[in-house]
Tab-separated table of C-alpha atoms and ligand atoms in Angstrom:
chain	number	residue	atom	x	y	z
A	619	MET	CA	57.228	235.621	31.321
A	620	LYS	CA	55.685	232.265	30.246
A	621	ALA	CA	58.060	229.432	31.109
A	622	LEU	CA	57.884	225.614	30.510
A	623	VAL	CA	59.664	223.780	33.297
A	624	THR	CA	60.574	220.177	32.641
A	625	GLY	CA	61.198	218.186	35.749
A	626	GLY	CA	59.171	220.719	37.786
A	627	ALA	CA	57.976	217.908	40.131
A	628	GLY	CA	61.565	217.214	41.250
A	629	TYR	CA	63.731	218.693	43.992
A	630	ILE	CA	65.380	221.713	42.339
A	631	GLY	CA	62.592	221.951	39.695
A	632	SER	CA	59.793	222.390	42.259
A	633	VAL	CA	61.677	225.030	44.240
A	634	THR	CA	62.269	226.955	41.067
A	635	VAL	CA	58.577	226.674	40.128
A	636	GLU	CA	57.776	228.034	43.568
A	637	ALA	CA	60.112	231.058	42.940
A	638	LEU	CA	58.743	231.684	39.446
A	639	LEU	CA	55.132	231.635	40.728
A	640	ALA	CA	56.049	233.930	43.588
A	641	ARG	CA	57.285	236.574	41.167
A	642	GLY	CA	54.172	236.247	39.033
A	643	ASP	CA	55.495	234.239	36.058
A	644	ASN	CA	53.167	231.990	34.154
A	645	VAL	CA	54.446	228.397	34.611
A	646	THR	CA	53.711	225.039	32.889
A	647	VAL	CA	55.340	221.868	34.231
A	648	LEU	CA	56.140	218.797	32.168
A	649	ASP	CA	57.195	215.809	34.136
A	650	ASN	CA	56.869	212.072	33.692
A	651	LEU	CA	56.834	211.579	37.501
A	652	SER	CA	59.461	208.795	37.155
A	653	THR	CA	61.530	210.444	39.918
A	654	GLY	CA	59.381	213.522	40.679
A	655	HIS	CA	56.447	213.660	43.053
A	656	SER	CA	52.886	214.778	42.339
A	657	GLY	CA	52.923	216.213	45.839
A	658	ALA	CA	55.636	218.603	44.780
A	659	LEU	CA	53.537	220.259	42.129
A	660	PHE	CA	51.810	223.601	42.600
A	661	ALA	CA	48.117	224.356	41.902
A	662	GLY	CA	49.228	227.622	40.293
A	663	ALA	CA	51.268	225.865	37.499
A	664	ASP	CA	49.699	223.858	34.633
A	665	PHE	CA	50.829	220.224	34.777
A	666	HIS	CA	51.358	217.731	31.925
A	667	GLN	CA	52.510	214.212	32.652
A	668	ILE	CA	54.579	213.556	29.564
A	669	ASP	CA	57.828	211.740	28.913
A	670	LEU	CA	60.374	213.737	26.870
A	671	LEU	CA	60.948	210.663	24.758
A	672	ASP	CA	57.335	210.873	23.553
A	673	THR	CA	58.255	213.348	20.853
A	674	GLY	CA	54.675	213.770	19.518
A	675	PRO	CA	53.057	215.052	22.797
A	676	VAL	CA	56.163	217.135	23.606
A	677	THR	CA	56.082	218.852	20.188
A	678	LYS	CA	52.315	219.457	20.480
A	679	LEU	CA	52.627	220.998	23.974
A	680	LEU	CA	55.401	223.327	22.973
A	681	ALA	CA	53.722	224.311	19.695
A	682	ALA	CA	50.481	225.277	21.551
A	683	GLY	CA	52.105	226.804	24.636
A	684	ASP	CA	53.375	230.188	23.439
A	685	PHE	CA	56.327	229.835	25.833
A	686	ASP	CA	59.011	232.496	26.057
A	687	ALA	CA	61.612	230.038	27.392
A	688	VAL	CA	62.263	226.478	28.667
A	689	ILE	CA	63.903	225.514	31.994
A	690	HIS	CA	65.058	221.949	31.591
A	691	PHE	CA	65.593	219.927	34.756
A	692	ALA	CA	64.115	216.603	33.677
A	693	ALA	CA	67.032	214.170	33.786
A	694	PHE	CA	68.546	211.293	35.794
A	695	SER	CA	71.324	212.461	38.094
A	696	LEU	CA	72.922	209.537	40.059
A	697	VAL	CA	76.527	209.132	39.263
A	698	GLY	CA	76.739	205.463	40.430
A	699	GLU	CA	73.550	204.483	38.592
A	700	SER	CA	74.939	206.106	35.454
A	701	VAL	CA	78.034	203.878	35.664
A	702	SER	CA	75.982	200.658	36.099
A	703	ASP	CA	73.298	201.614	33.589
A	704	PRO	CA	74.655	204.135	31.019
A	705	GLU	CA	71.911	203.307	28.480
A	706	LYS	CA	69.289	204.703	30.884
A	707	TYR	CA	71.212	207.982	31.023
A	708	MET	CA	71.917	208.206	27.321
A	709	ARG	CA	68.233	207.656	26.512
A	710	ASN	CA	66.782	210.089	28.911
A	711	ASN	CA	69.444	212.793	29.316
A	712	VAL	CA	70.591	212.812	25.721
A	713	CYS	CA	67.713	211.481	23.506
A	714	GLY	CA	65.070	213.145	25.779
A	715	THR	CA	66.875	216.491	25.588
A	716	ILE	CA	67.296	216.277	21.860
A	717	SER	CA	63.567	215.614	21.611
A	718	LEU	CA	62.984	218.688	23.645
A	719	LEU	CA	65.392	220.889	21.590
A	720	ASN	CA	63.757	219.798	18.375
A	721	ALA	CA	60.273	220.614	19.763
A	722	MET	CA	61.581	224.048	20.869
A	723	ARG	CA	62.965	224.637	17.368
A	724	ALA	CA	59.676	223.681	15.779
A	725	ALA	CA	57.751	225.996	18.128
A	726	GLY	CA	60.240	228.836	17.686
A	727	ILE	CA	61.304	228.960	21.302
A	728	ARG	CA	64.926	230.213	21.445
A	729	SER	CA	65.932	230.278	25.116
A	730	ILE	CA	66.755	227.329	27.417
A	731	VAL	CA	68.109	227.258	30.961
A	732	PHE	CA	69.742	223.897	31.318
A	733	SER	CA	70.655	221.874	34.488
A	734	SER	CA	74.283	220.906	34.201
A	735	THR	CA	76.713	219.654	36.816
A	736	ALA	CA	80.076	219.800	38.397
A	737	ALA	CA	80.413	216.258	37.120
A	738	THR	CA	81.221	217.736	33.629
A	739	TYR	CA	84.703	218.529	34.954
A	740	GLY	CA	85.864	215.200	36.371
A	741	GLU	CA	88.925	215.512	38.530
A	742	PRO	CA	89.626	219.266	38.834
A	743	ARG	CA	93.005	220.773	37.802
A	744	SER	CA	92.915	223.405	40.532
A	745	LEU	CA	90.462	224.932	43.011
A	746	PRO	CA	88.158	226.766	42.976
A	747	ILE	CA	86.990	225.386	39.656
A	748	THR	CA	86.330	227.976	37.014
A	749	GLU	CA	84.364	227.292	33.784
A	750	ASP	CA	87.460	227.378	31.610
A	751	GLN	CA	88.895	224.274	33.236
A	752	PRO	CA	89.005	221.206	30.946
A	753	THR	CA	85.821	219.104	30.909
A	754	LEU	CA	86.718	215.418	31.311
A	755	PRO	CA	83.699	213.800	32.815
A	756	ALA	CA	84.594	210.713	34.843
A	757	ASN	CA	81.179	209.031	34.583
A	758	PRO	CA	78.305	208.675	32.014
A	759	TYR	CA	76.098	211.101	33.943
A	760	GLY	CA	78.650	213.926	33.527
A	761	LEU	CA	79.233	212.858	29.959
A	762	THR	CA	75.509	213.203	29.061
A	763	LYS	CA	75.407	216.719	30.555
A	764	ARG	CA	78.625	217.843	28.784
A	765	PHE	CA	77.433	216.315	25.497
A	766	MET	CA	74.207	218.312	25.714
A	767	GLU	CA	76.020	221.544	26.334
A	768	GLN	CA	77.934	220.915	23.177
A	769	ALA	CA	74.831	219.969	21.256
A	770	MET	CA	73.174	223.194	22.388
A	771	GLU	CA	76.197	225.163	21.268
A	772	ALA	CA	75.712	223.568	17.838
A	773	TYR	CA	71.974	224.445	17.847
A	774	ASP	CA	72.857	227.984	18.853
A	775	ALA	CA	75.342	228.374	15.962
A	776	ALA	CA	72.936	226.825	13.444
A	777	TYR	CA	69.429	227.803	14.710
A	778	GLY	CA	69.981	230.647	17.176
A	779	LEU	CA	68.834	228.710	20.225
A	780	ARG	CA	70.497	230.319	23.226
A	781	MET	CA	71.262	228.451	26.427
A	782	ALA	CA	72.283	229.243	29.986
A	783	SER	CA	73.832	226.067	31.238
A	784	LEU	CA	74.146	226.005	35.076
A	785	ARG	CA	76.623	223.669	36.495
A	786	TYR	CA	75.391	222.821	39.965
A	787	PHE	CA	77.705	221.734	42.718
A	788	ASN	CA	76.022	220.026	45.780
A	789	ALA	CA	72.363	221.128	46.020
A	790	ALA	CA	71.072	220.998	49.607
A	791	GLY	CA	68.427	222.585	51.933
A	792	ALA	CA	64.797	223.219	51.317
A	793	SER	CA	62.314	226.028	50.720
A	794	ALA	CA	59.332	226.776	53.006
A	795	ALA	CA	57.178	224.342	51.000
A	796	ARG	CA	59.422	221.930	49.077
A	797	GLY	CA	62.375	219.765	49.996
A	798	GLU	CA	64.650	216.923	49.034
A	799	GLU	CA	63.135	213.526	48.610
A	800	HIS	CA	64.688	210.879	46.382
A	801	ARG	CA	63.123	207.414	46.150
A	802	CYS	CA	66.617	206.077	46.310
A	803	GLU	CA	68.547	208.417	48.555
A	804	THR	CA	72.319	208.631	48.001
A	805	HIS	CA	73.104	212.235	49.006
A	806	LEU	CA	74.998	213.048	52.147
A	807	ILE	CA	72.802	215.648	53.904
A	808	PRO	CA	69.437	213.810	53.627
A	809	LEU	CA	71.088	210.554	54.711
A	810	VAL	CA	72.589	212.214	57.771
A	811	LEU	CA	69.255	213.816	58.688
A	812	GLN	CA	67.539	210.436	58.271
A	813	ALA	CA	70.055	209.098	60.792
A	814	ALA	CA	69.157	211.996	63.124
A	815	LEU	CA	65.526	210.988	62.803
A	816	GLY	CA	66.368	207.423	63.698
A	817	LYS	CA	65.411	206.162	60.278
A	818	ARG	CA	68.891	204.719	59.805
A	819	GLU	CA	71.334	203.409	62.352
A	820	ASN	CA	74.309	205.451	61.224
A	821	VAL	CA	75.996	207.393	58.382
A	822	ARG	CA	78.747	205.751	56.431
A	823	ILE	CA	81.670	207.972	55.595
A	824	TYR	CA	82.881	206.878	52.176
A	825	GLY	CA	86.576	207.232	52.445
A	826	THR	CA	88.615	208.511	55.393
A	827	ASP	CA	92.058	208.491	53.746
A	828	TYR	CA	91.695	211.272	51.163
A	829	ARG	CA	94.444	213.916	50.982
A	830	THR	CA	92.279	216.470	52.833
A	831	PRO	CA	92.784	217.867	56.337
A	832	ASP	CA	90.447	215.311	57.996
A	833	GLY	CA	90.724	212.566	55.338
A	834	THR	CA	87.127	212.908	54.002
A	835	CYS	CA	85.859	214.435	50.787
A	836	ILE	CA	85.293	218.104	50.472
A	837	ARG	CA	82.114	219.506	48.602
A	838	ASP	CA	80.623	222.853	47.917
A	839	TYR	CA	77.007	222.798	49.306
A	840	ILE	CA	74.628	225.291	47.709
A	841	HIS	CA	71.153	226.168	48.989
A	842	VAL	CA	68.352	225.009	46.707
A	843	GLU	CA	66.722	228.440	46.908
A	844	ASP	CA	69.901	230.006	45.638
A	845	LEU	CA	69.923	227.528	42.824
A	846	ALA	CA	66.355	228.559	42.047
A	847	SER	CA	67.158	232.206	42.039
A	848	ALA	CA	69.944	231.524	39.567
A	849	HIS	CA	67.422	230.027	37.183
A	850	LEU	CA	65.277	233.192	37.437
A	851	ALA	CA	68.418	235.341	36.824
A	852	ALA	CA	69.425	233.164	33.783
A	853	LEU	CA	65.828	233.452	32.385
A	854	ASP	CA	66.015	237.230	32.601
A	855	TYR	CA	69.557	237.308	31.164
A	856	LEU	CA	68.415	235.376	28.104
A	857	ALA	CA	65.189	237.459	27.772
A	858	ALA	CA	67.373	240.561	27.700
A	859	GLY	CA	69.222	239.105	24.672
A	860	GLY	CA	72.275	237.623	26.541
A	861	GLU	CA	74.400	235.255	24.529
A	862	SER	CA	74.784	231.509	25.506
A	863	VAL	CA	76.647	231.136	28.697
A	864	ILE	CA	77.901	228.297	31.008
A	865	CYS	CA	78.019	229.160	34.754
A	866	ASN	CA	79.004	227.236	37.789
A	867	LEU	CA	76.710	227.465	40.789
A	868	GLY	CA	78.350	226.857	44.155
A	869	ASN	CA	79.035	229.000	47.134
A	870	GLY	CA	82.882	228.834	46.957
A	871	ASN	CA	83.188	227.200	50.439
A	872	GLY	CA	84.242	223.572	50.789
A	873	PHE	CA	83.163	221.377	53.665
A	874	SER	CA	84.310	217.909	54.474
A	875	VAL	CA	81.982	214.994	55.101
A	876	ARG	CA	82.970	215.037	58.722
A	877	GLU	CA	82.311	218.781	59.022
A	878	VAL	CA	78.825	218.311	57.470
A	879	ILE	CA	77.984	215.580	59.942
A	880	GLU	CA	79.207	217.746	62.836
A	881	VAL	CA	77.082	220.723	61.704
A	882	CYS	CA	74.110	218.314	61.441
A	883	ARG	CA	74.723	217.177	64.985
A	884	GLN	CA	74.777	220.721	66.272
A	885	ILE	CA	71.622	221.776	64.384
A	886	THR	CA	69.568	218.665	65.207
A	887	GLY	CA	70.954	218.138	68.749
A	888	ARG	CA	71.081	214.434	67.984
A	889	PRO	CA	74.225	212.205	68.276
A	890	ILE	CA	74.179	210.831	64.622
A	891	PRO	CA	76.600	207.853	64.728
A	892	ALA	CA	79.064	207.799	61.822
A	893	VAL	CA	81.281	204.919	60.641
A	894	GLY	CA	84.163	204.780	58.228
A	895	ALA	CA	83.635	202.906	54.978
A	896	SER	CA	85.522	202.386	51.826
A	897	ARG	CA	85.712	205.017	49.136
A	898	ARG	CA	82.868	205.364	46.737
A	899	PRO	CA	84.164	204.870	43.116
A	900	GLY	CA	84.381	208.105	41.118
A	901	ASP	CA	84.396	210.579	44.054
A	902	PRO	CA	86.970	213.319	43.538
A	903	ALA	CA	88.623	214.410	46.832
A	904	ARG	CA	87.634	218.086	46.495
A	905	LEU	CA	85.034	219.940	44.441
A	906	VAL	CA	84.716	223.652	45.151
A	907	ALA	CA	83.272	226.172	42.603
A	908	SER	CA	84.163	229.610	41.533
A	909	SER	CA	80.788	231.224	40.796
A	910	ALA	CA	82.235	234.594	39.814
A	911	ARG	CA	80.913	234.260	36.266
A	912	ALA	CA	77.315	233.646	37.394
A	913	ARG	CA	77.527	236.778	39.546
A	914	GLU	CA	79.056	238.855	36.751
A	915	LYS	CA	77.157	237.526	33.700
A	916	ILE	CA	73.636	236.714	34.941
A	917	GLY	CA	73.713	238.876	38.053
A	918	TRP	CA	73.224	235.974	40.408
A	919	ASN	CA	73.260	236.942	44.083
A	920	PRO	CA	73.120	233.964	46.447
A	921	ALA	CA	71.797	234.661	49.912
A	922	LYS	CA	72.020	231.434	51.957
A	923	TYR	CA	75.611	230.373	51.742
A	924	ASP	CA	76.086	229.480	55.397
A	925	LEU	CA	76.139	225.723	55.829
A	926	ARG	CA	74.244	226.008	59.103
A	927	VAL	CA	71.388	227.768	57.393
A	928	ILE	CA	71.342	225.137	54.626
A	929	VAL	CA	71.233	222.364	57.236
A	930	GLU	CA	68.624	224.138	59.316
A	931	ASP	CA	66.313	224.418	56.283
A	932	ALA	CA	66.908	220.791	55.347
A	933	TRP	CA	66.282	219.674	58.962
A	934	ARG	CA	63.007	221.624	59.136
A	935	TRP	CA	61.829	219.863	55.901
A	936	HIS	CA	62.864	216.375	57.094
A	937	ARG	CA	61.313	216.802	60.496
A	938	THR	CA	58.040	218.024	59.091
A	939	HIS	CA	58.052	215.464	56.200
A	940	PRO	CA	59.446	212.263	57.792
A	941	ASN	CA	57.898	210.317	54.930
A	942	GLY	CA	58.634	212.784	52.206
A	943	TYR	CA	55.676	213.681	49.960
A	944	GLU	CA	53.622	210.621	50.932
B	2191	UFG	N1	78.918	210.532	51.205
B	2191	UFG	C1	79.276	209.815	52.340
B	2191	UFG	N2	78.298	208.936	52.856
B	2191	UFG	C2	77.025	208.896	52.284
B	2191	UFG	C3	76.761	209.709	51.134
B	2191	UFG	C4	77.731	210.502	50.571
B	2191	UFG	O1	80.412	209.797	52.863
B	2191	UFG	O2	76.225	208.153	52.823
B	2191	UFG	C5	80.035	211.399	50.692
B	2191	UFG	C6	80.353	211.193	49.285
B	2191	UFG	O3	81.289	210.157	49.128
B	2191	UFG	C7	80.902	212.577	48.825
B	2191	UFG	C8	80.013	213.539	49.693
B	2191	UFG	O4	79.523	212.763	50.772
B	2191	UFG	O5	82.164	212.676	49.176
B	2191	UFG	C9	78.842	214.178	48.964
B	2191	UFG	O6	78.113	213.067	48.319
B	2191	UFG	P1	76.693	213.260	47.671
B	2191	UFG	O7	76.254	211.919	47.140
B	2191	UFG	O8	75.772	214.010	48.492
B	2191	UFG	O9	77.081	214.261	46.419
B	2191	UFG	P2	78.136	214.097	45.267
B	2191	UFG	O10	79.219	215.090	45.501
B	2191	UFG	O11	78.559	212.678	45.008
B	2191	UFG	O12	77.216	214.440	43.915
B	2191	UFG	C10	76.893	215.745	43.609
B	2191	UFG	C11	75.579	215.684	42.794
B	2191	UFG	C12	75.786	214.894	41.541
B	2191	UFG	C13	76.907	215.530	40.813
B	2191	UFG	C14	78.147	215.596	41.650
B	2191	UFG	C15	79.314	216.320	40.925
B	2191	UFG	O13	74.560	215.003	43.596
B	2191	UFG	O14	74.604	215.022	40.726
B	2191	UFG	O15	77.865	216.314	42.831
B	2191	UFG	O16	80.480	215.680	41.343
B	2191	UFG	F1	77.185	214.859	39.690
């Protein structure tokens, strides 16, 4: 299989490249390195530093590449930032993806695995969330991802471009070689582990008065290697002629913010001070996925669903890379 991976220098993208190379696939990475890291690239994958909005170079790369499929990670993904700067999200996540789809069409590439998100649902109707729940994104980030799913459905109907859209819940953990590093970190587990390393004084708990057993938000944490394996399964599903599909990727277990901090204390053996803070706008109280469809349709089989294993792997990465990829 010859795959183009956009955003292959990012967190989930680089772990997926690692898995593709491990099974012997031929991989080319396209990344503008705006949020990705050159240190996350692999020597075994061809690399092109291109911005998806530069339609000419994108079209040229795809036309010459003889790719069987595209895995499209390259996007901005911070909910709060999307609220304060929606233009940035529309340009990159929507216009950039349209540029990519048009280049795929011109090159005759008919399969795409797309990074979508739990943020396409907004406030869930019931738990666990299944893919047939209404999609009412509560922020521009979720809106851009939902819009692109609909755009790809139209491209499928008109041009036969099939997609596997994977709606991630809370990605966490690390592989042996790659881990989570965001220049502006907002995610819970890396922030807690930074506190464990003494890089920050404490962890702020955003909201302690939610209608949950301990008052803090509940999320579904999914190991980044399990996310990567879902992309490989989705590639194989499309290669075997599977029709377009949208799948949740979570592990079906919800953990509260306090529970996550407690597990981090146990794994790291460090005290990790935590302080209550006001709610973060746009945070639903509970997000827990049903991933039954991913198991049934694309044959996904997650292996690292224990939160302790997720935190252990994340902790190993943070301890061995205290300054990330620098
Ligand atoms: N949280 C804290 N303190 C922090 C950071 C986070 O209490 O310092 C809380 C948040 O309020 C939330 C939970 O920890 O309740 C998880 O927050 P993250 O920022 O780690 O993750 P989110 O659930 O906000 O976001 C994730 C993905 C998004 C995706 C979203 C779907 O990172 O890309 O799920 O709702 F859009």
